[in-house]
XYZ file of C-alpha atoms in Angstrom:
112
model
C -0.054 -0.011 -0.049
C 1.496 3.396 -0.959
C 2.224 5.969 1.705
C -0.209 8.794 1.717
C 1.130 12.281 2.591
C -1.464 14.856 3.273
C -1.084 18.535 3.636
C -1.280 20.309 7.017
C -4.641 22.224 7.463
C -3.051 25.555 7.864
C 0.862 25.531 7.719
C 1.585 29.202 7.908
C 1.300 31.608 10.865
C -1.959 33.546 10.521
C -3.734 35.914 12.992
C -6.010 33.988 15.463
C -9.269 35.351 14.085
C -11.470 35.503 17.517
C -12.845 38.686 18.881
C -10.707 39.796 21.960
C -7.589 38.247 20.855
C -4.686 40.503 20.153
C -0.994 39.593 19.116
C -1.605 35.883 18.776
C -0.908 34.029 15.533
C -1.642 30.185 14.860
C -0.945 27.306 12.688
C -3.790 24.770 12.558
C -1.949 21.506 12.060
C -4.602 18.786 12.345
C -8.318 18.466 12.795
C -10.254 15.183 12.759
C -13.526 14.197 14.410
C -11.638 13.249 17.632
C -9.256 16.031 18.028
C -7.473 19.293 16.871
C -3.790 20.123 16.986
C -2.539 23.627 16.711
C 0.393 25.995 17.443
C -0.107 29.353 18.903
C 2.397 32.001 18.933
C 2.258 34.997 21.553
C 3.908 38.252 21.273
C 4.857 40.349 24.400
C 1.474 41.725 25.596
C -0.525 39.288 23.634
C -3.960 37.794 24.944
C -6.707 35.256 24.176
C -9.898 36.308 25.647
C -11.550 34.256 28.357
C -13.937 31.756 27.025
C -15.211 28.231 27.695
C -15.023 25.387 25.072
C -17.328 22.395 24.499
C -14.312 20.037 24.824
C -11.314 19.462 27.051
C -7.969 21.214 26.061
C -4.389 20.492 27.011
C -1.857 23.180 26.509
C 1.723 22.707 26.410
C 4.291 25.646 26.560
C 7.028 24.929 24.080
C 8.874 28.286 24.455
C 8.925 31.301 26.566
C 6.377 32.066 29.183
C 3.033 33.553 29.917
C -0.078 33.083 32.108
C -2.976 31.022 32.001
C -6.421 31.148 34.010
C -8.884 28.397 34.394
C -12.209 29.115 36.047
C -11.052 32.454 37.470
C -7.661 31.006 38.867
C -4.611 32.291 37.081
C -0.908 31.027 37.198
C 2.312 31.425 35.280
C 3.049 28.861 32.620
C 6.780 28.395 31.062
C 8.510 26.251 28.585
C 8.231 22.568 29.479
C 4.996 22.980 31.482
C 1.302 22.208 30.548
C -2.105 22.798 31.659
C -5.502 21.065 31.354
C -8.574 23.019 30.679
C -11.753 20.985 31.356
C -14.682 21.272 28.964
C -17.099 24.220 29.795
C -14.448 26.094 32.094
C -13.730 29.523 31.165
C -10.025 29.707 30.388
C -7.574 32.004 28.915
C -3.802 32.605 27.698
C -1.822 35.884 27.961
C 1.695 37.177 27.937
C 3.333 40.181 29.518
C 6.827 40.867 28.531
C 7.878 37.714 26.733
C 6.949 35.529 23.786
C 5.462 32.220 24.174
C 4.657 29.263 21.705
C 2.079 26.859 22.819
C 0.949 23.325 21.398
C -2.920 23.061 21.755
C -4.498 19.651 21.692
C -8.467 19.837 21.565
C -10.209 16.578 22.620
C -13.610 16.544 20.735
C -14.771 13.331 22.157
C -14.952 15.020 25.595
C -17.849 17.336 24.154
C -20.067 14.132 23.635
């Protein structure tokens, strides 16, 4: 059977198109009926607005540092650390003085 190579959904950095988001670009790498995988790049002073999701999300900080909040509780997050956002819990990511790159894994089966 021949190997099938598929293109990445969105291989180039593009602005994250959600209202209330500033200074964040992303690459949407994979989307299936079970999961979504994306890279997010934050400039200093960047933010993603607080919002819930209908599914669980794992966020892994790959480079730099920033902050996360989950259900009103906030904490710093640095390269080599990860956080879990439970479905329906309001969550947010932002930076102050540094850049940050995160890997986001959205678990769509948790929405069922």
